[in-house]
Short mmCIF file of C-alpha atoms (C1' of nucleotides) in Angstrom, two decimals:
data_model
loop_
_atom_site.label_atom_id
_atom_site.label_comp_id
_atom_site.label_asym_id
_atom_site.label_seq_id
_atom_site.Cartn_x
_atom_site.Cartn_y
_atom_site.Cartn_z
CA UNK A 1 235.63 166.42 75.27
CA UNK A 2 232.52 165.32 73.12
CA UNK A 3 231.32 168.16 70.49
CA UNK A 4 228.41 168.96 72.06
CA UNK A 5 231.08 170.17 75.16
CA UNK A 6 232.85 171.97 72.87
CA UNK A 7 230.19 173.09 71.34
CA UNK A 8 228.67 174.95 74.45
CA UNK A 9 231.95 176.00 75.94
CA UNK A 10 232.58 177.97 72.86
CA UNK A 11 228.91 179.37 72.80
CA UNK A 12 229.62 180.02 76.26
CA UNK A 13 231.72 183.09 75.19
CA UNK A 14 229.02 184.49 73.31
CA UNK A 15 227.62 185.83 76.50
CA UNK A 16 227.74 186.48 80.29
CA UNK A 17 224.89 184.59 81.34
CA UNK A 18 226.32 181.48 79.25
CA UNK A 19 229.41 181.85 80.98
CA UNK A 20 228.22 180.72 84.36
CA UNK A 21 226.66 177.62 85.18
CA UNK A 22 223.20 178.66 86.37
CA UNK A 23 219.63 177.14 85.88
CA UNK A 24 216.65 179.86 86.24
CA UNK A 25 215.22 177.27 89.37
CA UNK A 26 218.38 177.15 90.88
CA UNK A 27 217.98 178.50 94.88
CA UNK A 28 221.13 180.77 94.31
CA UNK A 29 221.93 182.11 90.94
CA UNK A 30 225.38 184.09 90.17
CA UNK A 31 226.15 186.84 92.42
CA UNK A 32 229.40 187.92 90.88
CA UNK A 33 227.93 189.27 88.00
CA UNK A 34 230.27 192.56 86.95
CA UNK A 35 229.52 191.94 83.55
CA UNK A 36 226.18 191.99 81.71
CA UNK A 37 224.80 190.99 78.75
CA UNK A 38 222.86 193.35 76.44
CA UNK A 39 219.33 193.36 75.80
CA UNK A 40 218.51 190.40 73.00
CA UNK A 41 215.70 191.14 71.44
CA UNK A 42 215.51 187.92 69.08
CA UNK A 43 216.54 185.23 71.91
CA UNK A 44 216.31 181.91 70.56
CA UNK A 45 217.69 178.28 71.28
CA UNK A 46 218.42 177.38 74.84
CA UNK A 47 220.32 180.52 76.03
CA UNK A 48 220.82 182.46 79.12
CA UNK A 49 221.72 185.79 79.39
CA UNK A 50 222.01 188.37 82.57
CA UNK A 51 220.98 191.30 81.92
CA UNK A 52 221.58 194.49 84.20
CA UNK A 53 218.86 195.33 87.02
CA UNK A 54 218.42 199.14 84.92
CA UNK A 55 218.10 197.91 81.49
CA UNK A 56 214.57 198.76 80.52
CA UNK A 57 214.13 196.47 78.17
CA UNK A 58 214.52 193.37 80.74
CA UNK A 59 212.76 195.21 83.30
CA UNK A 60 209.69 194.93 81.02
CA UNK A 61 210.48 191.37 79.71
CA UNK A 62 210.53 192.70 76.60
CA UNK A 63 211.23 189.96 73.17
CA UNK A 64 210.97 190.14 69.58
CA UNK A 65 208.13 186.89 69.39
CA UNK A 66 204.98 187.40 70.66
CA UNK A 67 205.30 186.02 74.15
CA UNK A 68 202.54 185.49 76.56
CA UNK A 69 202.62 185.14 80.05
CA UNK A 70 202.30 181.54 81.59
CA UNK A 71 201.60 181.13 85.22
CA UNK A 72 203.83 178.65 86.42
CA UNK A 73 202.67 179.05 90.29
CA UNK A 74 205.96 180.59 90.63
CA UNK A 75 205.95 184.27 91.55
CA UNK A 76 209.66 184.37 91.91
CA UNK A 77 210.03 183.51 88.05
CA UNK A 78 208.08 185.02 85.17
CA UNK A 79 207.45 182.36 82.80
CA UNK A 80 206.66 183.34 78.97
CA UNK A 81 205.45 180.98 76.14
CA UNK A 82 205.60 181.85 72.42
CA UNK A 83 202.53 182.07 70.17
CA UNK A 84 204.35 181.60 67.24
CA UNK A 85 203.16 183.59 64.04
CA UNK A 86 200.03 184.49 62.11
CA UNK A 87 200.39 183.80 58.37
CA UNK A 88 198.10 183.38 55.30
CA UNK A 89 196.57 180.06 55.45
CA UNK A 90 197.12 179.98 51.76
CA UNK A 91 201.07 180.86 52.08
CA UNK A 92 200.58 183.57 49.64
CA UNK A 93 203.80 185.23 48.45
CA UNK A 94 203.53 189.06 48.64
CA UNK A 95 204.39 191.40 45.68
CA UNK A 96 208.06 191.54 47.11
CA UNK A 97 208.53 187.86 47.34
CA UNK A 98 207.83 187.69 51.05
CA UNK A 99 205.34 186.07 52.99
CA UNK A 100 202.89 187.62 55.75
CA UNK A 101 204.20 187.33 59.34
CA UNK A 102 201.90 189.02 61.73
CA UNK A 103 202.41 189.23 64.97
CA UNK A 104 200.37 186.89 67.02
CA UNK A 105 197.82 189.49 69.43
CA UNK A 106 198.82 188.62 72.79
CA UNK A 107 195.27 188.91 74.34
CA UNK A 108 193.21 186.28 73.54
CA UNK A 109 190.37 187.89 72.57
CA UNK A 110 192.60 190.40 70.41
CA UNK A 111 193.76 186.87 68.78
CA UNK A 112 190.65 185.45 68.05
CA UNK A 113 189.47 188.54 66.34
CA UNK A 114 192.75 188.67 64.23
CA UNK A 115 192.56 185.43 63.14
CA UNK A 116 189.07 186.71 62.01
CA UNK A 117 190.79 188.87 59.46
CA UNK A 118 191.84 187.71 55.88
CA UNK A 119 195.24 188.18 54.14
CA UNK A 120 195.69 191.61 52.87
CA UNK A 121 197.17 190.37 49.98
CA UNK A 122 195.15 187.06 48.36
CA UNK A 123 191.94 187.38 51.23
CA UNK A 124 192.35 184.13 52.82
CA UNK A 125 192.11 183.48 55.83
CA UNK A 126 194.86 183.83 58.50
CA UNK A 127 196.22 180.97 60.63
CA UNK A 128 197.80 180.97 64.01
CA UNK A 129 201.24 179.36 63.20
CA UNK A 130 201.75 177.88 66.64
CA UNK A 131 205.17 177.58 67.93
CA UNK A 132 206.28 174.18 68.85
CA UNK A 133 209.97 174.39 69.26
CA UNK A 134 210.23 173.14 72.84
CA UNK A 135 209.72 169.59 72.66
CA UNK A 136 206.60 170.10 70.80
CA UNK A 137 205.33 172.27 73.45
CA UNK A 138 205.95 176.58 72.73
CA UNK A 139 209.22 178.15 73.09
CA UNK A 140 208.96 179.44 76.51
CA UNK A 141 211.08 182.71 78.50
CA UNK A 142 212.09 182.56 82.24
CA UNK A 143 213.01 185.69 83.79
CA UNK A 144 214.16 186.25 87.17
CA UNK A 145 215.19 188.79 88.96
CA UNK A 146 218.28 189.05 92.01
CA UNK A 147 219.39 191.31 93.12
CA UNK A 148 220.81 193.79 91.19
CA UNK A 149 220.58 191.78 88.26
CA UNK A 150 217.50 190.35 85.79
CA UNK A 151 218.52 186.30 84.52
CA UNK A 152 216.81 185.03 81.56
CA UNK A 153 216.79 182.11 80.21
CA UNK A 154 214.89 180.71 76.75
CA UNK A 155 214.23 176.64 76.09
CA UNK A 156 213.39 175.70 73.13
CA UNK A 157 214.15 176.83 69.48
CA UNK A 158 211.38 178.72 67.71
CA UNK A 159 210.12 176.83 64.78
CA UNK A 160 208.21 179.54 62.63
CA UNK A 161 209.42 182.41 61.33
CA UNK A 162 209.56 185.37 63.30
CA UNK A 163 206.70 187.91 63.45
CA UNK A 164 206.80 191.43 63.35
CA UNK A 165 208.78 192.77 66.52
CA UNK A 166 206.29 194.93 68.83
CA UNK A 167 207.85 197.63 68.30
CA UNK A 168 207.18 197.40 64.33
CA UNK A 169 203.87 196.23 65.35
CA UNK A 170 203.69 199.55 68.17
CA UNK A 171 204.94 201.74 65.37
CA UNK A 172 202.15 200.37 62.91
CA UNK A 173 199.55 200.89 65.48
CA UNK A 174 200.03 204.39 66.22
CA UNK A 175 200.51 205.33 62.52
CA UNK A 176 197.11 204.05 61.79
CA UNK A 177 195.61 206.06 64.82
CA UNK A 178 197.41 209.26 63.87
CA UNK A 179 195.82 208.84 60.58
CA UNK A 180 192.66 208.47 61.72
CA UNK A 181 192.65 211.03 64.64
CA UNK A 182 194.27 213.61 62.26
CA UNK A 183 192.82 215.62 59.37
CA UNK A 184 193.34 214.21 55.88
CA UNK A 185 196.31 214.95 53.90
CA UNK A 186 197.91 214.55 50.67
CA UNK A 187 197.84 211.32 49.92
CA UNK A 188 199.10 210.78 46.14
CA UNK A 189 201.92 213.36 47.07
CA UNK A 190 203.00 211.13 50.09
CA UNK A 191 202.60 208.00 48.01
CA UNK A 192 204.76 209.48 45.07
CA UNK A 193 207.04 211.06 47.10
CA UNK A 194 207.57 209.03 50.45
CA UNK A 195 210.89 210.52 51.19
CA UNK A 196 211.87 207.77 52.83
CA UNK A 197 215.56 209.08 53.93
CA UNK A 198 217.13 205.48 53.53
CA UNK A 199 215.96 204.18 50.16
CA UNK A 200 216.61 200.75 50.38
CA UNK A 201 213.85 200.45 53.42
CA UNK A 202 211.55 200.85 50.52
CA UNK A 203 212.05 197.19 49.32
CA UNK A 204 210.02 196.54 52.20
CA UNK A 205 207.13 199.27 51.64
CA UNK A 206 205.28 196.24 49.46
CA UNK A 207 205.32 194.07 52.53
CA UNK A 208 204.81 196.37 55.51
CA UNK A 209 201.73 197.77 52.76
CA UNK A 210 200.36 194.78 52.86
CA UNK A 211 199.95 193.99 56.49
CA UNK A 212 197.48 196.47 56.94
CA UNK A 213 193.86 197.35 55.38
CA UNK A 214 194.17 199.15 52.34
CA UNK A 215 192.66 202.01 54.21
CA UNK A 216 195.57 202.30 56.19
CA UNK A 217 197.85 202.11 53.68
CA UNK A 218 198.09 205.63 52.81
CA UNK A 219 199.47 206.78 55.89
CA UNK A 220 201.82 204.30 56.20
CA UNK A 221 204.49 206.18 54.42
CA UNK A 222 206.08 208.69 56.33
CA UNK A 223 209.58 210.85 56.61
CA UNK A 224 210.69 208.61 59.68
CA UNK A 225 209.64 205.98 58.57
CA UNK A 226 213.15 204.20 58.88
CA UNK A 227 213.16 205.30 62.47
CA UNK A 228 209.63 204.00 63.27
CA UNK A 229 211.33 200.16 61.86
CA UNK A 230 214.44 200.49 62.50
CA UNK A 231 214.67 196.49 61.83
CA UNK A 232 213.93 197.26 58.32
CA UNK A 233 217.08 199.00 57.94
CA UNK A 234 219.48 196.20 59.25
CA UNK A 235 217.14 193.35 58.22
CA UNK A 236 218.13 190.23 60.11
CA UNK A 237 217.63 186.73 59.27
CA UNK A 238 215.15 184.51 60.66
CA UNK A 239 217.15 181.34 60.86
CA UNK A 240 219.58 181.98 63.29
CA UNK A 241 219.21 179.19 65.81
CA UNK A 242 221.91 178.18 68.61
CA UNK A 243 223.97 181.37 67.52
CA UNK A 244 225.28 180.99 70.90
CA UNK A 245 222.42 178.72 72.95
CA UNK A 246 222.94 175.21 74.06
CA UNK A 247 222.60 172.49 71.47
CA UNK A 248 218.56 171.60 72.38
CA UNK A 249 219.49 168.31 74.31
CA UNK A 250 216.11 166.83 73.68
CA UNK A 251 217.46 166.60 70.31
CA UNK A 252 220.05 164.06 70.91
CA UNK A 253 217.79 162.33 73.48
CA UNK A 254 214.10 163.21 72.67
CA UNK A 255 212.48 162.96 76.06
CA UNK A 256 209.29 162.44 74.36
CA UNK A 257 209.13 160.39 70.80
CA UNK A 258 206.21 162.40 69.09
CA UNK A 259 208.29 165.37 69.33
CA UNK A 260 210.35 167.06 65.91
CA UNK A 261 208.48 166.94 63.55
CA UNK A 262 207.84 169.15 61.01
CA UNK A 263 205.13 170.79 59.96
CA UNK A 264 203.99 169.37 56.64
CA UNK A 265 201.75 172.23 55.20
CA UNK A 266 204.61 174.90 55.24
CA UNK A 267 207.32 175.06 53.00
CA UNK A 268 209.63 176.06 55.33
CA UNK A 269 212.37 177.25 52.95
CA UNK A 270 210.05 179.68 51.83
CA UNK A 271 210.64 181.43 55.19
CA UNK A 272 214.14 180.86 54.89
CA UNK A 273 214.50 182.75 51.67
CA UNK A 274 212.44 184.94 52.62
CA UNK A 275 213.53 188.23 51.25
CA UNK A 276 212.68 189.96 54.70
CA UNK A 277 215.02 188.03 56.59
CA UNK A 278 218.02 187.74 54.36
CA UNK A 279 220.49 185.45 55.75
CA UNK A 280 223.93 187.20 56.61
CA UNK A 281 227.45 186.40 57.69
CA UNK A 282 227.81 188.58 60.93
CA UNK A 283 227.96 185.65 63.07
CA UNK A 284 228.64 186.42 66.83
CA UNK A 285 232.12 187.72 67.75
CA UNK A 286 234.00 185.93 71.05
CA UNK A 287 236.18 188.73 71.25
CA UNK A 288 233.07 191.25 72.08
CA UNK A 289 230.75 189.00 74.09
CA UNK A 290 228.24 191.47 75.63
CA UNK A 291 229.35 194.99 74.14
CA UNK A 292 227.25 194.67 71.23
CA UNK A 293 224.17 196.80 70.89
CA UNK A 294 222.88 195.39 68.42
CA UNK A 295 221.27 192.01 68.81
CA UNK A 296 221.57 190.68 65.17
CA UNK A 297 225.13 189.92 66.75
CA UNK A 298 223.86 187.65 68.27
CA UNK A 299 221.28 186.66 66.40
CA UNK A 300 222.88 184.46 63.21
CA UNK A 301 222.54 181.77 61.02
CA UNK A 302 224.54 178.26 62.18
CA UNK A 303 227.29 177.93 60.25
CA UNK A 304 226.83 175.50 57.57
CA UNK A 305 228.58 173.20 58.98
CA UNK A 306 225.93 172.53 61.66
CA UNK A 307 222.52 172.11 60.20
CA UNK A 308 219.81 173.26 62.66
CA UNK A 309 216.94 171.14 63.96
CA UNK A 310 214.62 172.96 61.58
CA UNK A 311 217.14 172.04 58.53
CA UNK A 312 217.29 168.70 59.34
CA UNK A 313 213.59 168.27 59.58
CA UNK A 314 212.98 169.87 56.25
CA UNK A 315 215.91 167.81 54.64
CA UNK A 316 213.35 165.05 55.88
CA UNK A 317 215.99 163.51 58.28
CA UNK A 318 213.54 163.26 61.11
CA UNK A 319 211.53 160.44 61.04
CA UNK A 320 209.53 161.72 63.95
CA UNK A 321 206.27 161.02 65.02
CA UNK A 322 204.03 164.47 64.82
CA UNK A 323 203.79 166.65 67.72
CA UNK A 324 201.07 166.38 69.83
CA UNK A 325 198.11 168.44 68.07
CA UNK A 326 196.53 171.19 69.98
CA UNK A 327 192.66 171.34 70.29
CA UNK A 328 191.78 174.93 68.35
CA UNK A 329 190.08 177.06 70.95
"C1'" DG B 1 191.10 198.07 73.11
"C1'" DT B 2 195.22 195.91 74.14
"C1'" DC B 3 199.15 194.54 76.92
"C1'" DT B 4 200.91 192.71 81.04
"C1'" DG B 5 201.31 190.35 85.37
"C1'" DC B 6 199.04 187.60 88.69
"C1'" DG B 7 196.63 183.76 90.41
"C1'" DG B 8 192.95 179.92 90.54
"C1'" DG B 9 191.99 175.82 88.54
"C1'" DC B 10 192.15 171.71 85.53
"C1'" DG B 11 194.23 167.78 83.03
"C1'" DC B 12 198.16 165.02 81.91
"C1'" DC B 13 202.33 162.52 83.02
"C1'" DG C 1 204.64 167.46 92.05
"C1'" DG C 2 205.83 169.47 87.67
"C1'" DC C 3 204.18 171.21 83.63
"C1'" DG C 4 201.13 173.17 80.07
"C1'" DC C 5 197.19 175.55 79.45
"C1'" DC C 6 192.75 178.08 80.06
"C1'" DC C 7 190.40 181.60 82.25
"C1'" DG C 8 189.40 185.83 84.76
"C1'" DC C 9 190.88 189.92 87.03
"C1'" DA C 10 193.18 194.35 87.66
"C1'" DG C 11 196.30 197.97 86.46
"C1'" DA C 12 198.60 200.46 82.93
"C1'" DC C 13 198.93 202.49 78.48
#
DNA sequence: GTCTGCGGGCGCC
DNA sequence: GGCGCCCGCAGAC
């Protein structure tokens, strides 16, 4: 058995949709499906997972990147592309060390005019960081429904760091319209006193600040404010490729020779440090494959042992033509 | 205003 | 034909 078999047979454990033998374009998918997978928020690498028909989160094809739809001419299968992340075009670190990860707007006019805005924390501009991790071409989600149960399936590994989840970006949202829609308040008695009921959220505060228009910023402090980003309490890393997805084939046989390469402007060990996604050891357990509610489970860094695509391309091991560049709209 | 799903259409391979 | 992508539309929130 090669490595790459062994490899995906034991990544097969990790979950009940890897544990069948199923492509989302197959004519029959797995009917015998009495287990199912919970809902992964962060998906990334080539992974499948079946989710249950009730689980709200798959019923709304729910993910972590900023996904947009992509018509495929296929009404049987939903087909969803990444739009990677917005960052500052300078690569400005903010007060905390981070670095600004919005998330992408999924309407294209929404996009345009965020890209419009500057970085809250040096005023440049902001760039679209495009996702490229599937074969140069956006990660992109399938999702299928049948019968009683939703398949999904993810190809490609995402190549930028990951933006804010919409939820975070939800819970920003309405926190910024409550503010406005409601009368003023104390604001140097919320700001000195944010009773924040899990103190070590507020290593983030600097960041999350940051993201928004100093306007804004006043509100953004509340009581539940651990509830509204829950993320920010169990911060997960960003780098956490092929916890339990395929090995991306096209890397041992590149079906197209521009493809891997990295992207020269971004430091990507930046991201990889990046205090907001601090890399941990809670790798994914075979002996719970699906009973885990929490996808950061799921959701780890390779072991060392197995440098990612994106490590070897920043250790400068791919000698790689570029991808193929994208006309800016 | 934004998100989401759908579908027409185009270009590339 | 398959795929990626752009665009517009409609419904929902």
């Amino acid at each position: 058995m090669s490595r790459a078999e062994e490899r995906e047979e034991a990544d097969c454990v990790c979950s009940v949709g890897m544990k069948f033998t199923w492509d989302i374009n197959d004519p029959k998918l797995p009917q015998d499906t009495k287990q199912c997978d919970s809902f992964q928020e962060w998906t990334d690498g080539y992974v499948r997972f079946i989710y249950s028909g009730d689980d709200k989160n798959a019923q709304r094809h729910l993910s972590g990147w900023a996904m947009r739809n992509t018509n495929n001419h296929n009404c049987q299968i939903l087909k969803k592309s990444c739009l990677g992340v917005v960052v500052c075009s300078r690569g400005c670190t903010l007060p905390d060390g981070s670095r600004l990860q919005l998330r992408p707007a999924i309407c294209d006019k929404a996009r345009q005019k965020q890209q419009k805005k500057l970085c809250p924390s040096c005023n440049a501009p902001l760039e679209l960081l495009p996702c490229r991790g599937h074969s140069g071409y956006p990660v992109t989600n399938f999702w299928r429904i049948d019968g009683k149960a939703i398949f999904f399936q993810a190809k490609g590994v995402h190549d930028h760091p990951r933006p804010e989840s919409k939820s975070e970006t939800e819970a920003r949202r309405s926190t910024v319209k409550r503010r406005v829609s409601s009368p003023p308040f104390t604001p140097k008695r919320r700001l000195l006193e944010p009773q924040v009921s899990d103190i070590t959220s507020l290593q983030f505060l600097p960041a999350l600040l940051s993201c928004v228009d100093p306007s804004e910023r006043i509100s953004f402090i509340e009581p539940n404010f651990t509830q509204h980003y829950p993320s920010f309490q169990s911060p997960e890393p960003y780098y956490n490729h092929n916890a339990l997805g395929e090995a991306p084939p096209t890397l041992q046989k590149p079906a197209n020779p521009r493809l891997y390469m990295g992207r020269p402007s971004y430091e990507f060990q930046g991201y990889l440090t990046s205090p907001s996604y601090p890399m941990t050891s809670d790798f994914c357990d075979p002996s719970c494959p699906s009973s885990s509610s929490n996808s950061s489970s799921v959701l780890s860094p390779p072991p060392p042992s197995s440098p990612s695509p994106r490590l070897l391309q920043a250790e400068g091991t791919a000698e790689r033509p570029p991808p193929p560049m994208r006309q800016p709209p």
